Coordinates of C-alpha atoms in Angstrom, one line a residue:
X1 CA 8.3 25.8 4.4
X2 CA 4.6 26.4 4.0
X3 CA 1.7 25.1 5.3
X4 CA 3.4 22.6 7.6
X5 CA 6.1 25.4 9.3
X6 CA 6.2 25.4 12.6
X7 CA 5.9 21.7 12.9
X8 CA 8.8 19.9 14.9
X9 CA 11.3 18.7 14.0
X10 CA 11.3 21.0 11.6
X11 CA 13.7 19.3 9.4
X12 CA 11.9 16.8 9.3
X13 CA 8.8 18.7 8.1
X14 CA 10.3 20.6 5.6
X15 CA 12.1 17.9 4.1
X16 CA 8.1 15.5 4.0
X17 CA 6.4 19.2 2.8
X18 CA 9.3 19.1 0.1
X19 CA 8.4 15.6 -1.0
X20 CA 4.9 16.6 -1.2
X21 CA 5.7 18.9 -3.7
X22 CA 7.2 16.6 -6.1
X23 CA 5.7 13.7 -7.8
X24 CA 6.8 10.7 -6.6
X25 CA 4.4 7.8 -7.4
X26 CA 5.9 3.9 -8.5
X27 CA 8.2 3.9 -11.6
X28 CA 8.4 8.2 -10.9
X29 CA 10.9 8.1 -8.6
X30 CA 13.5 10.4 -10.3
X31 CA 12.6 13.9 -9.1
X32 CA 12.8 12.5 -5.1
X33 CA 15.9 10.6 -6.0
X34 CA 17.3 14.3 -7.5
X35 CA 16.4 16.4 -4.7
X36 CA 17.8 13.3 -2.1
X37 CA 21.3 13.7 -4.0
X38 CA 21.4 17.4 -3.8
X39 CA 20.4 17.5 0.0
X40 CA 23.5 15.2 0.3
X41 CA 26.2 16.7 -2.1
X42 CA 25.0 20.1 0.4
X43 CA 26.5 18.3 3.4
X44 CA 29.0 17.0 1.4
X45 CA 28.1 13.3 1.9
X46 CA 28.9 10.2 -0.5
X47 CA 26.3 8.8 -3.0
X48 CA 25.9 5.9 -4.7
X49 CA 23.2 4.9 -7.0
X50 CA 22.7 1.7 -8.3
X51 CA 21.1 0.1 -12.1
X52 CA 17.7 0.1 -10.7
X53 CA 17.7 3.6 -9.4
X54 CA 18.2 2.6 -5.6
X55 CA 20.3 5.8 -3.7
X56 CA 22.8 5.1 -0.7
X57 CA 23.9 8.2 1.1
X58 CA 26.6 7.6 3.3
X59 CA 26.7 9.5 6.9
X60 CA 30.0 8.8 8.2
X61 CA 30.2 7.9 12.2
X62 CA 30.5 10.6 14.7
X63 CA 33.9 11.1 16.7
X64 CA 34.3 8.2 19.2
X65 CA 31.9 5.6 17.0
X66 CA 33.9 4.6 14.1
X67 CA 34.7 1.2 14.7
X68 CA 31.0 0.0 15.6
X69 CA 29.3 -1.9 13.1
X70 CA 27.5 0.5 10.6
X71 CA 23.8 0.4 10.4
X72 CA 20.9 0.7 7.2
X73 CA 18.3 2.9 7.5
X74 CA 15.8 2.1 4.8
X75 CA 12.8 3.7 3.5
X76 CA 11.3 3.7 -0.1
X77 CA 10.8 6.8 -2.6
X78 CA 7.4 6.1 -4.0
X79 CA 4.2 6.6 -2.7
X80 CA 0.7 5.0 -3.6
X81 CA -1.1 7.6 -5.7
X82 CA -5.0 7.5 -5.3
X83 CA -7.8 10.2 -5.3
X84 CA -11.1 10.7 -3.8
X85 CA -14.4 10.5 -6.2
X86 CA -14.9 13.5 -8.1
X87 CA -10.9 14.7 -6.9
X88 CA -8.8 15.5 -10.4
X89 CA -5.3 15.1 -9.6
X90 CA -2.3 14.0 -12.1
X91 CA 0.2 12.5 -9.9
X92 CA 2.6 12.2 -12.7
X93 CA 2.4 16.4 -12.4
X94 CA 0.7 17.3 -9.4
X95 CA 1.6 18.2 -6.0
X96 CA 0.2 16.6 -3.0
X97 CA -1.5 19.3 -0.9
X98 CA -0.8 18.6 2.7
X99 CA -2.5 20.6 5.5
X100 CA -2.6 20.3 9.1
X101 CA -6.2 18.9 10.2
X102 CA -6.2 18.9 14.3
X103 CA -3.4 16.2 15.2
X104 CA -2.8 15.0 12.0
X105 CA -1.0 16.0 8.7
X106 CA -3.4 15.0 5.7
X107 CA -3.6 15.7 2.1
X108 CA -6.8 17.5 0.2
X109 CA -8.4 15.1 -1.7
X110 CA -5.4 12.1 -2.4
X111 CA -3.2 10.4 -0.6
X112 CA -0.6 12.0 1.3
X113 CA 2.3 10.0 1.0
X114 CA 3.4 9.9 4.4
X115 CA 4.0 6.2 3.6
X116 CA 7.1 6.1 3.3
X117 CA 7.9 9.9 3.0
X118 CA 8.1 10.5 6.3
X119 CA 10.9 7.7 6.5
X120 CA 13.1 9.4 4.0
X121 CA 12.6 12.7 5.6
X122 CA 13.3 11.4 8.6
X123 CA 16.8 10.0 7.1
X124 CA 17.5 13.4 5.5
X125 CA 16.7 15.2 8.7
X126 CA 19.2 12.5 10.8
X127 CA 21.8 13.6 7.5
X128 CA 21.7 16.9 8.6
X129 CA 22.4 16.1 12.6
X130 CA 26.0 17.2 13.9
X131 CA 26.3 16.7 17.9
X132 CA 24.6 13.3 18.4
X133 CA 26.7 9.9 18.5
X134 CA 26.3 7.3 16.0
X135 CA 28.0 4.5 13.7
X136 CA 27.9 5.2 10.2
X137 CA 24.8 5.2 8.8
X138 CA 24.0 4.0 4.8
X139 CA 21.2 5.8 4.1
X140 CA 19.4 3.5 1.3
X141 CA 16.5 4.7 -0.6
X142 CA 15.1 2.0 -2.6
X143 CA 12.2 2.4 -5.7
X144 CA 8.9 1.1 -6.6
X145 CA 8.1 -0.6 -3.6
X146 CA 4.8 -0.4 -3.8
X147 CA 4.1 -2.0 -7.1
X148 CA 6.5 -4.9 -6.7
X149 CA 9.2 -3.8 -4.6
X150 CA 11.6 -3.9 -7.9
X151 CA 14.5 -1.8 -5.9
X152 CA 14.7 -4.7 -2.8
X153 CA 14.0 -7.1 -5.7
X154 CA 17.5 -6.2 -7.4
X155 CA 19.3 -5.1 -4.5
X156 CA 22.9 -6.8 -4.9
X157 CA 24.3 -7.6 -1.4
X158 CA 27.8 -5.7 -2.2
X159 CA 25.3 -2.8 -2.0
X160 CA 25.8 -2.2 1.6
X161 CA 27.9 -2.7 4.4
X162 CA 25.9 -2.3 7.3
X163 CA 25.4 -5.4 9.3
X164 CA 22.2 -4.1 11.0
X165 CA 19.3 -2.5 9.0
X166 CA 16.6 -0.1 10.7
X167 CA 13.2 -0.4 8.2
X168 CA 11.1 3.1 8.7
X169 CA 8.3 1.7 7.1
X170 CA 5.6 0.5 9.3
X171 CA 2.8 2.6 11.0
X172 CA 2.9 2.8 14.8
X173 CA 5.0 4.5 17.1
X174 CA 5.6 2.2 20.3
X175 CA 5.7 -1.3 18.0
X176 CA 8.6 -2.8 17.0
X177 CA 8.1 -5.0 13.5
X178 CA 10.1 -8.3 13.5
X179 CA 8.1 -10.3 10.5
X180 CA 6.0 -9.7 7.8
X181 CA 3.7 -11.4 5.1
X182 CA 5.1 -12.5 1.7
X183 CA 2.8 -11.6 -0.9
X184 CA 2.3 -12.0 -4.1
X185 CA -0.2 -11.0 -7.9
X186 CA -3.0 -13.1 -9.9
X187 CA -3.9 -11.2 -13.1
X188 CA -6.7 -12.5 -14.4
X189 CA -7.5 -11.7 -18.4
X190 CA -10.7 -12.3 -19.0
X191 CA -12.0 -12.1 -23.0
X192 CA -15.2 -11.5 -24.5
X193 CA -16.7 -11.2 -27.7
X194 CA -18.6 -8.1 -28.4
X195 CA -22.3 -7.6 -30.2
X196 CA -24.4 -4.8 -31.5
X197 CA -26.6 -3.4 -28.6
X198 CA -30.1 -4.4 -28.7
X199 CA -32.6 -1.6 -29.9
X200 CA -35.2 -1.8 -27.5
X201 CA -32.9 -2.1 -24.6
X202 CA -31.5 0.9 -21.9
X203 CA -28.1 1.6 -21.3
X204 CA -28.0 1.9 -17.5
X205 CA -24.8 2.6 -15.4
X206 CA -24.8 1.2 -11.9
X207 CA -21.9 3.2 -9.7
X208 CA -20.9 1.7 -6.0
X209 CA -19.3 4.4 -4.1
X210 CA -19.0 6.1 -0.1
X211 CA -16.7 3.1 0.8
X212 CA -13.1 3.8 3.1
X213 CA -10.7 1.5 1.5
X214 CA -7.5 1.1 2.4
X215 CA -4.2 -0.6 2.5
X216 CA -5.2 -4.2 1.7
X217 CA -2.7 -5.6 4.3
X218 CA -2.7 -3.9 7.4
X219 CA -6.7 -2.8 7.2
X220 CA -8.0 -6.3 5.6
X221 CA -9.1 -7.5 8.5
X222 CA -11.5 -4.6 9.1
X223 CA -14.3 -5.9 7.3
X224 CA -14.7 -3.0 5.0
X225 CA -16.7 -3.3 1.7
X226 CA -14.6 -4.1 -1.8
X227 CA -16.3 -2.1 -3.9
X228 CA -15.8 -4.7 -6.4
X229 CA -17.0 -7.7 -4.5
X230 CA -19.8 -5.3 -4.2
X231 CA -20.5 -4.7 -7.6
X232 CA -20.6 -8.2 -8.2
X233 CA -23.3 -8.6 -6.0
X234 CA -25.5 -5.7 -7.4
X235 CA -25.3 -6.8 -10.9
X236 CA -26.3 -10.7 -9.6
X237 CA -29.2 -9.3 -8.0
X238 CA -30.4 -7.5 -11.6
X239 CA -29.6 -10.9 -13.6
X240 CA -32.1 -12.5 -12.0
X241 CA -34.6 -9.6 -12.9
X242 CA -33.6 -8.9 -16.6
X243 CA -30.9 -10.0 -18.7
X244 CA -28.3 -7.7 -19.0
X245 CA -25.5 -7.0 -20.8
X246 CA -22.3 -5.7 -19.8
X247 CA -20.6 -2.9 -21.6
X248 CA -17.8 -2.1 -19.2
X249 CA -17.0 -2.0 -15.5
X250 CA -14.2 -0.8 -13.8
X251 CA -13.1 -1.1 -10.1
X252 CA -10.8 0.2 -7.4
X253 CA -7.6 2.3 -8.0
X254 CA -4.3 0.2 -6.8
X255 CA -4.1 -3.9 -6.3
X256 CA -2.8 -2.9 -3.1
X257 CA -5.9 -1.1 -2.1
X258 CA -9.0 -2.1 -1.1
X259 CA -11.4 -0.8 -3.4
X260 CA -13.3 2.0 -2.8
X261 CA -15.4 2.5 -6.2
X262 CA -16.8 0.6 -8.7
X263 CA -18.9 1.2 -11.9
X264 CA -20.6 -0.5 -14.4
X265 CA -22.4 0.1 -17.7
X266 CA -25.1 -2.4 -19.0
X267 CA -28.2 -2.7 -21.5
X268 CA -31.5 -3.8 -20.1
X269 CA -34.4 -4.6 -22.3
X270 CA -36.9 -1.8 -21.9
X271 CA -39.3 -4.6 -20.5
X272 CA -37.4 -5.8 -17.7
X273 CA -35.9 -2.1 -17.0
X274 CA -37.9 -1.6 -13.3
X275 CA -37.2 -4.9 -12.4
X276 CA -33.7 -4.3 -12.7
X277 CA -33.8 -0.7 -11.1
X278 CA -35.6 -2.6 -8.4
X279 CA -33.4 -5.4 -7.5
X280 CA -30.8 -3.7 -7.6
X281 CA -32.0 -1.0 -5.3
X282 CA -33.4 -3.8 -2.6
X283 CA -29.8 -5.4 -2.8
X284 CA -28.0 -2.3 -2.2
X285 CA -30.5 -2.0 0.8
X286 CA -29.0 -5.2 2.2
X287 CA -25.4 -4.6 1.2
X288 CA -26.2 -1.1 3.4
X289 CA -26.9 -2.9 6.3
X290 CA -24.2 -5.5 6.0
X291 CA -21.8 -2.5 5.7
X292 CA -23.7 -0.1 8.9
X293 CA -20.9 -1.0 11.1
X294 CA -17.3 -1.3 8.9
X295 CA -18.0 0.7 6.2
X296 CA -21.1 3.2 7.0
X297 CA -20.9 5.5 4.0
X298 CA -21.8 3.1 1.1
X299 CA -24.0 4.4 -1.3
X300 CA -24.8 2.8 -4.6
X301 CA -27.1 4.1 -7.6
X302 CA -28.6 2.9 -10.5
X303 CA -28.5 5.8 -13.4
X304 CA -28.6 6.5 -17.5
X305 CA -25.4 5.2 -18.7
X306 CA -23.1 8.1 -20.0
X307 CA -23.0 8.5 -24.0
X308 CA -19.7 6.6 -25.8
X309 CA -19.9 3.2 -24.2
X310 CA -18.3 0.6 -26.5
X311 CA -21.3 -2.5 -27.6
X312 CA -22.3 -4.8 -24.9
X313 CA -21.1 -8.2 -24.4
X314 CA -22.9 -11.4 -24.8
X315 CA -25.3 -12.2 -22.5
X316 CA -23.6 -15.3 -21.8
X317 CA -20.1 -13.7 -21.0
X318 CA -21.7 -11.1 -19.2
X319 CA -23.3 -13.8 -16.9
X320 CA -19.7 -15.6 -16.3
X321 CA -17.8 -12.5 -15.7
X322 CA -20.9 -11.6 -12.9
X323 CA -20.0 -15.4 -11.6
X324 CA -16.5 -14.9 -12.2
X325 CA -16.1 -11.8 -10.1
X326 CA -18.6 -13.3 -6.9
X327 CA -16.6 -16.1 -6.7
X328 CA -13.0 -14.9 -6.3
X329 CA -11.7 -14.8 -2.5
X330 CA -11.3 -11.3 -0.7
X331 CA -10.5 -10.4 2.4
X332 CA -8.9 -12.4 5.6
X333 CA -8.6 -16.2 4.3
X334 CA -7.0 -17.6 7.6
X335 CA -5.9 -16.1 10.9
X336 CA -2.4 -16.9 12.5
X337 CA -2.8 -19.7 15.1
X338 CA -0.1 -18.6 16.9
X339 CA -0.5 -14.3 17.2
X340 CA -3.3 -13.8 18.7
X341 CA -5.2 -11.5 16.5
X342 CA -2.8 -11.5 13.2
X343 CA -4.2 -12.3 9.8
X344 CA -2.1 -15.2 8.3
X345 CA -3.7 -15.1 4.8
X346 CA -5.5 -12.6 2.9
X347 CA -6.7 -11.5 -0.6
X348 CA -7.9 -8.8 -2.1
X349 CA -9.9 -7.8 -5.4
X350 CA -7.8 -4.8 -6.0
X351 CA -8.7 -3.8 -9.5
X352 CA -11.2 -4.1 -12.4
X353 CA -10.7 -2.9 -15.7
X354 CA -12.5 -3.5 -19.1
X355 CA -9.6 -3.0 -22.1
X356 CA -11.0 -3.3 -25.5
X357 CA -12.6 -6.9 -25.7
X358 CA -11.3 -8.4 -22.0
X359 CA -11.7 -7.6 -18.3
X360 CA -8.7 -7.3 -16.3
X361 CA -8.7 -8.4 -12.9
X362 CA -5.8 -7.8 -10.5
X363 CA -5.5 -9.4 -7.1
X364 CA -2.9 -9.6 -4.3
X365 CA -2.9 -12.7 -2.0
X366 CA -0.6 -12.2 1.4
X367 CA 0.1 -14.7 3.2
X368 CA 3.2 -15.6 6.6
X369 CA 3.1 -19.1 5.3
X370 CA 4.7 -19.7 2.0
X371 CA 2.4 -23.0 1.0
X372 CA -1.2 -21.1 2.1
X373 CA 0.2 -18.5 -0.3
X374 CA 0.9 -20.7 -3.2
X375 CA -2.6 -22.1 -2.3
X376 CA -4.4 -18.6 -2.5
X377 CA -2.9 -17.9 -5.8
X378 CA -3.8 -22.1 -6.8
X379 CA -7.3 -21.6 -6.0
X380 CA -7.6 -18.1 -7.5
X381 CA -6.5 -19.7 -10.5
X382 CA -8.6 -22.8 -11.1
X383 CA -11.9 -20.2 -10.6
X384 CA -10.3 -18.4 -13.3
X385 CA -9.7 -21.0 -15.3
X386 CA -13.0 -22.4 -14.9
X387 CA -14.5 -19.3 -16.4
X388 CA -12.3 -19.2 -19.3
X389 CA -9.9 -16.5 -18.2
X390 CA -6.4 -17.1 -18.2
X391 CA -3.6 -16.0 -15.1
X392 CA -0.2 -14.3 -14.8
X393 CA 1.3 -14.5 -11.7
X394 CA 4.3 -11.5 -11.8
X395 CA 7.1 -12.5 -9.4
X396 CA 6.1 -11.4 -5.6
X397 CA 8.3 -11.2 -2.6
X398 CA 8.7 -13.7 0.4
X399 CA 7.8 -13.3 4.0
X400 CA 10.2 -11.9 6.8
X401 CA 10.7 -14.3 9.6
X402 CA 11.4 -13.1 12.6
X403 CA 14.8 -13.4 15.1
X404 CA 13.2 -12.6 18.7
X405 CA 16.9 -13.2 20.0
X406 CA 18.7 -10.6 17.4
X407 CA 21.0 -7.7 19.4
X408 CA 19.0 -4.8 17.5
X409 CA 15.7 -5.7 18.7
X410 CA 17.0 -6.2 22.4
X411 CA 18.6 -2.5 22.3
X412 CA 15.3 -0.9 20.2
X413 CA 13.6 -2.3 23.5
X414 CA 15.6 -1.0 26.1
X415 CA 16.5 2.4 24.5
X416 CA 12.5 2.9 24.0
X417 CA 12.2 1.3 28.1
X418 CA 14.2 4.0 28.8
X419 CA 12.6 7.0 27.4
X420 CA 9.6 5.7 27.5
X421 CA 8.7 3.5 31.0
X422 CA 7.7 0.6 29.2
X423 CA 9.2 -1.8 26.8
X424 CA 7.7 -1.7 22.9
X425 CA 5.2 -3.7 21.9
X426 CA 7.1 -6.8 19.4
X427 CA 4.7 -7.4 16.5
X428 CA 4.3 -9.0 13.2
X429 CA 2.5 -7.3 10.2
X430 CA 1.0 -8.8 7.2
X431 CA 1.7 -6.0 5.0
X432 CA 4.7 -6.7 2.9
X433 CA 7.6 -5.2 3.7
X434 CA 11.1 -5.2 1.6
X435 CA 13.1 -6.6 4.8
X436 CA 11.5 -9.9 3.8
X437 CA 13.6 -9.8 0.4
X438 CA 16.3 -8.0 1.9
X439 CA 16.8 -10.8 4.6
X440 CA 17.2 -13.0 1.3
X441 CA 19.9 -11.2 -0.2
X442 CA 21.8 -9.6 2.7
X443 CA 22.3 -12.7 5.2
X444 CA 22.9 -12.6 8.9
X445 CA 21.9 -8.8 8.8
X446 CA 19.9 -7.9 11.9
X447 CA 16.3 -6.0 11.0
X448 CA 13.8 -4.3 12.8
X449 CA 11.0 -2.0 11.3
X450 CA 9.6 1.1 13.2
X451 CA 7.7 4.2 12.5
X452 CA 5.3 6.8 13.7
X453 CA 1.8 7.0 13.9
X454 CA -0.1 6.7 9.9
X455 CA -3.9 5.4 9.2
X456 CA -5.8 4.6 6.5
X457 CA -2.5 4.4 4.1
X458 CA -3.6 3.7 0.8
X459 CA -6.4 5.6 0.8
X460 CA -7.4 9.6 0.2
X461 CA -8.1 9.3 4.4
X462 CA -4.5 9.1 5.0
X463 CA -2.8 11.0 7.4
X464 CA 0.0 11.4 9.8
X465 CA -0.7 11.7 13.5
X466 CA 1.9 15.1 14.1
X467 CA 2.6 14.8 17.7
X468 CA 4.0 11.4 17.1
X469 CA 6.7 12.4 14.7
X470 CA 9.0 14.0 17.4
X471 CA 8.8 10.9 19.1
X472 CA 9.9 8.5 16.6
X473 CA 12.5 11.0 15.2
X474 CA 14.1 11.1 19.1
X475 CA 14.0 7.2 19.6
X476 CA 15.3 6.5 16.3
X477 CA 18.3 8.9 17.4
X478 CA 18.8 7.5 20.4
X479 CA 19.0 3.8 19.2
X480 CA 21.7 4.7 16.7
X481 CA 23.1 6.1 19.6
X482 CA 23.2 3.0 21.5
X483 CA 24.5 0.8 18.8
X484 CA 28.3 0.4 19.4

């Protein structure tokens, strides 16, 4: 180990610090799934792999436990892959540098990956236990979760055997998950025709950064600033100074993210160039005040446009894509009327990219009603539509309902009574997680989800609170121990 030795459980640890070390973002799942097999052909465990890439080690049961139903634990191998401003980092080649800031584990400059690698090096660390009882355990690493969940989405139910299934992939140690949003993509295309760039206009670039993003399901309701909602506004603001003309803008790193950046290049005629400058300044004045409280560190800036930029847009087009982009939903649509403080339905801008002559917009609606979510993705349509864009809606996943009276959840609450002094708190996220497909394909299996203690997941501000990792990593042992 390096940087993280010392750490407990240190199996745990050194198994997350190797993870680190190997790139593992969606669709690059092969180097984890690799060092997964060898750390079980060590301990001389089965493996089983499946078309898709999805890995099953099997953990046989310890002496006295073999005829209790087998359990699942899940987790998923990739990891959202996003870096700060001004950070260079390949994550196809990279490592992710961890280091230990006060309580937490957090990367330098990226995300850390802790979502979900701490769940598979929790279920290595559990492989590598010899004196604790438990049933046998399928230890089932599934891929690309988090850009379409492609591994739960072709999980075949002859898979596994286990009858309960143990999800390590939500974010707070003392909550037990029973239900979670279904969610699912717009992708808006929209075209443009391009022109030669005015002589006697500017090339300015106007830049939004500063912002926290963050997972665009469990932080949604936070009120931070989309950078591209953002943008939108800014470049409103300077229409109604000068006409402009877009050359490009880009937004946001991951649909999945709540977008911290976003940058655009226009031409302004050299007449109305202060007037622009000057909106746009007094409007990034309001948006700082809008922002004091969620999302203090918002900074925007108007600037010379850098050399290269392809010709500008039509002035009309420009206008509708400015229209376009200010009147797509983001952020918490509906709140659940029975969870007292839940989001129901949500949307976010996720990502803005200009490719050749069209603008790309990607969103991701959530929703734990399947109609509102249909809705969401209706409505984001017919304001696409209106502008002349056209939609693709890639297939999503459905929500996880829950089963309050399930036999899992009434032993993860008494095992966690016990070591604990108080029962769990029961909870429902509206983050996507695979048990909503998996209670699709694998029926009557009993799920719960658990983990320890994460923030701002999705985001370079990740990190991994350290002292809770012991904690989840005894629990977890102690349910398997308890289910006979």
């Amino acid at each position: 180990m390096g940087t993280l030795k010392g750490l407990k459980p240190e199996n745990v640890w050194k198994h997350f610090e190797a993870f680190c070390g190997i790139p593992h973002t969606s669709g690059q799942e092969k180097g984890i799934a690799a060092y997964i097999e060898k750390a079980a052909a060590a301990l001389k465990l089965s493996v089983r792999r499946d078309e898709v890439g999805n890995v099953v080690v099997v953990q046989p049961a310890s002496k006295g436990m073999e005829k209790a139903p087998g359990v699942v634990l899940q987790g998923h191998m990739d990891m959202v892959g996003v870096a700060a401003d001004g950070v260079k980092h390949d994550f196809a080649k990279d490592p992710i540098k961890c280091v230990v800031d006060g309580d937490f584990v957090r990367a330098c400059g990226t995300t850390l990956g802790a979502d979900n690698g701490i769940g598979g090096a929790v279920m290595l660390a559990i492989m590598e236990e010899k004196d604790f009882p438990h049933p046998e355990i399928e230890h089932f690493f599934t891929v690309n979760e988090e850009a379409g969940m492609d591994g739960a989405h072709a999980l075949k139910a002859e898979f596994l055997k286990g009858r309960r299934l143990i999800n390590l992939d939500t974010e707070e140690f003392g909550q037990v998950y029973i239900s979670c949003a279904g969610g699912g993509d717009s992708v808006i295309t929209f075209p443009f025709d391009r022109t030669a760039p005015d002589k006697n206009s500017a090339s300015l670039s106007v830049t939004i950064g500063g912002l926290k993003g963050g997972h665009s399901g469990a932080d949604i309701h936070l009120g931070r600033g989309s950078a591209n909602k953002l943008i939108a506004r800014l470049l409103s603001a300077g229409m109604k100074a000068a006409d402009i003309r877009i050359r490009s803008i880009r937004g946001g790193k991951k649909r999945n993210s709540i977008a911290d950046f976003a940058e655009a290049a226009v031409d302004v005629p050299e007449t109305g160039k202060t007037a622009f400058e000057k909106a746009v300044k007094a409007m990034a004045s309001v948006l700082k005040e809008e922002l004091s409280r969620t999302d203090p560190g918002f900074e925007a800036s108007v600037g010379q446009a850098k050399p290269g930029a392809p010709d500008p847009m039509q002035a009309g087009a420009s206008k509708t894509l400015v229209r376009l982009m200010l009147a797509l939903p983001h952020g918490v649509q509906a709140m659940s009327p029975e969870v007292e403080g839940l989001v129901e339905t949500s949307t976010n801008v996720g990502t803005v990219e200009t490719i050749d002559k069209t603008v790309k917009i990607v969103l991701l609606s959530r929703s734990a009603v399947t109609s509102s979510l249909e809705m969401m993705k209706e409505k984001i349509r017919a304001i696409a539509e209106f502008a002349g864009a056209s939609v693709a809606e890639p297939k999503g996943y459905p929500g996880w309902k829950p089963d309050i009276n399930s036999n899992l959840l009434k032993t993860a609450l008494s095992v966690f009574k016990k070591m604990h002094g108080a029962e769990p708190k029961v909870k429902a996220i509206h983050a996507g997680l695979e048990c909503g497909l998996f209670s699709e394909k694998l029926k009557g299996v009993e799920m719960i989800s658990v983990g320890p203690d994460m923030a701002d997941v999705h985001s370079p501000a990740e990190r991994l609170k350290i002292a809770s990792v012991p904690k989840f990593y005894d629990y977890l042992k102690a349910l398997l121990g308890e289910l006979k």
